[in-house]
PDB file of C-alpha atoms in Angstrom:
ATOM      1  CA  GLN U  29       0.000   0.000   0.000  1.00 84.00           C
ATOM      2  CA  VAL U  30       2.672   2.511   0.938  1.00 89.00           C
ATOM      3  CA  GLN U  31       5.079   3.058  -1.906  1.00 93.00           C
ATOM      4  CA  LEU U  32       8.103   5.301  -2.350  1.00 94.00           C
ATOM      5  CA  VAL U  33       8.760   6.311  -5.948  1.00 95.00           C
ATOM      6  CA  GLU U  34      12.011   8.046  -6.790  1.00 96.00           C
ATOM      7  CA  SER U  35      12.758  10.266  -9.743  1.00 96.00           C
ATOM      8  CA  GLU U  36      15.372   9.269 -12.280  1.00 95.00           C
ATOM      9  CA  GLY U  37      18.989   9.977 -11.509  1.00 96.00           C
ATOM     10  CA  GLY U  38      21.377  10.470 -14.352  1.00 96.00           C
ATOM     11  CA  LEU U  39      24.864  11.176 -15.587  1.00 97.00           C
ATOM     12  CA  VAL U  40      26.362  14.440 -14.381  1.00 98.00           C
ATOM     13  CA  GLN U  41      29.790  15.958 -14.825  1.00 98.00           C
ATOM     14  CA  ALA U  42      31.852  16.794 -11.773  1.00 98.00           C
ATOM     15  CA  GLY U  43      30.811  20.138 -10.351  1.00 98.00           C
ATOM     16  CA  GLY U  44      27.295  19.799 -11.670  1.00 98.00           C
ATOM     17  CA  SER U  45      23.990  19.582  -9.842  1.00 98.00           C
ATOM     18  CA  LEU U  46      21.078  17.191  -9.679  1.00 98.00           C
ATOM     19  CA  ARG U  47      17.856  17.028  -7.705  1.00 98.00           C
ATOM     20  CA  LEU U  48      16.237  13.786  -6.656  1.00 98.00           C
ATOM     21  CA  SER U  49      12.664  13.487  -5.477  1.00 97.00           C
ATOM     22  CA  CYS U  50      10.773  10.795  -3.628  1.00 95.00           C
ATOM     23  CA  VAL U  51       6.992  10.633  -3.518  1.00 94.00           C
ATOM     24  CA  VAL U  52       5.355   8.710  -0.703  1.00 89.00           C
ATOM     25  CA  SER U  53       2.014   7.376  -1.893  1.00 89.00           C
ATOM     26  CA  GLY U  54      -0.704   5.187  -0.446  1.00 83.00           C
ATOM     27  CA  GLY U  55      -3.061   7.560   1.284  1.00 69.00           C
ATOM     28  CA  ILE U  56      -2.961  10.092   4.041  1.00 58.00           C
ATOM     29  CA  PHE U  57      -0.594   9.292   6.858  1.00 65.00           C
ATOM     30  CA  THR U  58       2.130  10.674   9.073  1.00 73.00           C
ATOM     31  CA  ILE U  59       5.717  10.452   7.882  1.00 73.00           C
ATOM     32  CA  ASN U  60       7.873  10.374  10.976  1.00 74.00           C
ATOM     33  CA  PHE U  61      11.248  10.052   9.284  1.00 82.00           C
ATOM     34  CA  VAL U  62      12.575  10.291   5.757  1.00 89.00           C
ATOM     35  CA  GLY U  63      16.085  10.144   4.433  1.00 95.00           C
ATOM     36  CA  TRP U  64      18.357   9.355   1.550  1.00 97.00           C
ATOM     37  CA  TYR U  65      20.813   6.485   1.512  1.00 98.00           C
ATOM     38  CA  ARG U  66      23.341   5.607  -1.136  1.00 98.00           C
ATOM     39  CA  GLN U  67      25.281   2.504  -2.037  1.00 98.00           C
ATOM     40  CA  ALA U  68      28.321   2.377  -4.269  1.00 96.00           C
ATOM     41  CA  PRO U  69      29.379  -0.891  -5.935  1.00 92.00           C
ATOM     42  CA  GLY U  70      30.988  -3.210  -3.424  1.00 93.00           C
ATOM     43  CA  LYS U  71      30.267  -0.914  -0.501  1.00 96.00           C
ATOM     44  CA  ASP U  72      27.726  -0.794   2.296  1.00 96.00           C
ATOM     45  CA  ARG U  73      24.674   1.391   2.119  1.00 96.00           C
ATOM     46  CA  GLU U  74      25.182   4.639   4.016  1.00 97.00           C
ATOM     47  CA  LEU U  75      22.827   7.308   5.259  1.00 97.00           C
ATOM     48  CA  VAL U  76      23.494  10.518   3.358  1.00 98.00           C
ATOM     49  CA  ALA U  77      20.838  12.881   4.659  1.00 98.00           C
ATOM     50  CA  ALA U  78      17.791  12.720   6.890  1.00 96.00           C
ATOM     51  CA  ILE U  79      14.935  14.975   7.892  1.00 92.00           C
ATOM     52  CA  THR U  80      12.450  14.504  10.705  1.00 84.00           C
ATOM     53  CA  SER U  81       9.239  16.075  11.873  1.00 76.00           C
ATOM     54  CA  GLY U  82      10.057  19.654  12.710  1.00 77.00           C
ATOM     55  CA  SER U  83      12.442  19.792   9.732  1.00 81.00           C
ATOM     56  CA  SER U  84      15.576  18.968  11.678  1.00 91.00           C
ATOM     57  CA  THR U  85      18.245  17.652   9.328  1.00 95.00           C
ATOM     58  CA  ASN U  86      21.414  15.601   9.459  1.00 96.00           C
ATOM     59  CA  TYR U  87      24.079  14.954   6.846  1.00 98.00           C
ATOM     60  CA  VAL U  88      27.045  12.704   6.487  1.00 97.00           C
ATOM     61  CA  ASP U  89      30.223  14.770   6.679  1.00 98.00           C
ATOM     62  CA  SER U  90      31.205  14.091   3.088  1.00 97.00           C
ATOM     63  CA  VAL U  91      28.161  15.935   1.699  1.00 98.00           C
ATOM     64  CA  LYS U  92      27.770  18.789   4.174  1.00 98.00           C
ATOM     65  CA  GLY U  93      27.616  22.111   2.397  1.00 98.00           C
ATOM     66  CA  ARG U  94      26.844  20.434  -0.923  1.00 98.00           C
ATOM     67  CA  PHE U  95      23.625  18.458  -0.407  1.00 98.00           C
ATOM     68  CA  THR U  96      20.321  19.704   0.966  1.00 98.00           C
ATOM     69  CA  ILE U  97      17.384  17.570   2.022  1.00 97.00           C
ATOM     70  CA  SER U  98      13.925  19.101   2.151  1.00 94.00           C
ATOM     71  CA  ARG U  99      10.321  18.023   2.146  1.00 90.00           C
ATOM     72  CA  ASP U 100       6.959  19.225   0.947  1.00 89.00           C
ATOM     73  CA  ASN U 101       4.397  17.772   3.322  1.00 83.00           C
ATOM     74  CA  ALA U 102       1.453  18.822   1.159  1.00 85.00           C
ATOM     75  CA  LYS U 103       2.846  16.756  -1.717  1.00 88.00           C
ATOM     76  CA  ASN U 104       4.219  13.926   0.438  1.00 87.00           C
ATOM     77  CA  THR U 105       7.516  14.476  -1.311  1.00 91.00           C
ATOM     78  CA  VAL U 106      11.100  14.638  -0.119  1.00 93.00           C
ATOM     79  CA  TYR U 107      13.932  16.109  -2.171  1.00 96.00           C
ATOM     80  CA  LEU U 108      17.676  15.809  -2.248  1.00 98.00           C
ATOM     81  CA  GLN U 109      19.404  18.728  -3.916  1.00 98.00           C
ATOM     82  CA  MET U 110      22.952  17.758  -4.837  1.00 98.00           C
ATOM     83  CA  ASN U 111      25.403  20.480  -5.792  1.00 98.00           C
ATOM     84  CA  SER U 112      29.112  20.463  -6.562  1.00 98.00           C
ATOM     85  CA  LEU U 113      28.936  16.777  -7.344  1.00 98.00           C
ATOM     86  CA  LYS U 114      32.088  14.700  -7.182  1.00 98.00           C
ATOM     87  CA  PRO U 115      32.929  11.325  -8.729  1.00 97.00           C
ATOM     88  CA  GLU U 116      32.863   9.903  -5.197  1.00 96.00           C
ATOM     89  CA  ASP U 117      29.127  10.644  -5.097  1.00 98.00           C
ATOM     90  CA  THR U 118      28.500   7.997  -7.745  1.00 98.00           C
ATOM     91  CA  ALA U 119      26.099   5.455  -6.282  1.00 98.00           C
ATOM     92  CA  VAL U 120      22.579   4.137  -6.284  1.00 98.00           C
ATOM     93  CA  TYR U 121      20.474   6.463  -4.161  1.00 98.00           C
ATOM     94  CA  TYR U 122      17.562   5.158  -2.117  1.00 98.00           C
ATOM     95  CA  CYS U 123      14.765   7.034  -0.445  1.00 97.00           C
ATOM     96  CA  HIS U 124      13.781   5.684   2.965  1.00 95.00           C
ATOM     97  CA  ALA U 125      10.810   6.552   5.130  1.00 92.00           C
ATOM     98  CA  VAL U 126       9.213   5.477   8.371  1.00 88.00           C
ATOM     99  CA  VAL U 127       5.450   5.671   8.183  1.00 84.00           C
ATOM    100  CA  HIS U 128       3.275   4.613  11.112  1.00 80.00           C
ATOM    101  CA  SER U 129       6.245   2.788  12.616  1.00 84.00           C
ATOM    102  CA  ARG U 130       6.900   0.815   9.425  1.00 88.00           C
ATOM    103  CA  ALA U 131       9.971   1.191   7.218  1.00 92.00           C
ATOM    104  CA  TYR U 132       9.760   1.578   3.450  1.00 93.00           C
ATOM    105  CA  TRP U 133      12.336   1.905   0.670  1.00 96.00           C
ATOM    106  CA  GLY U 134      12.314   3.463  -2.757  1.00 97.00           C
ATOM    107  CA  GLN U 135      13.367   1.497  -5.811  1.00 97.00           C
ATOM    108  CA  GLY U 136      16.779   3.143  -6.050  1.00 98.00           C
ATOM    109  CA  THR U 137      18.118   5.404  -8.757  1.00 98.00           C
ATOM    110  CA  GLN U 138      21.580   5.559 -10.295  1.00 98.00           C
ATOM    111  CA  VAL U 139      23.592   8.747 -10.029  1.00 98.00           C
ATOM    112  CA  THR U 140      26.850   8.771 -11.948  1.00 98.00           C
ATOM    113  CA  VAL U 141      29.312  11.646 -11.727  1.00 98.00           C
ATOM    114  CA  SER U 142      31.997  11.743 -14.385  1.00 97.00           C
ATOM    115  CA  SER U 143      35.410  13.331 -14.012  1.00 93.00           C
TER     116      SER U 143
END
């Protein structure tokens, strides 16, 4: 019933920007937590950015000052604005949300940053 649908990623040159979106569908409910994870080939999935009720945010050190997470509650959508992209940002990005104490994941989208 609850589904997280991510926008397409893409191929971006180093220094470029890209915005990802994640729409939480399935009815009207309370989203207690939402964040973005990423996983590079052969590496563990890591939490990149998170936002909670009250709009408090957290970022992994490697993206601070470059990435911004935000949400539009009216649209049940969370965004990840990625600026000054680096090749090290190349990964599959996953949206994650906790809704009514249940955890849900987006399908994942590939972001590739070329040198």
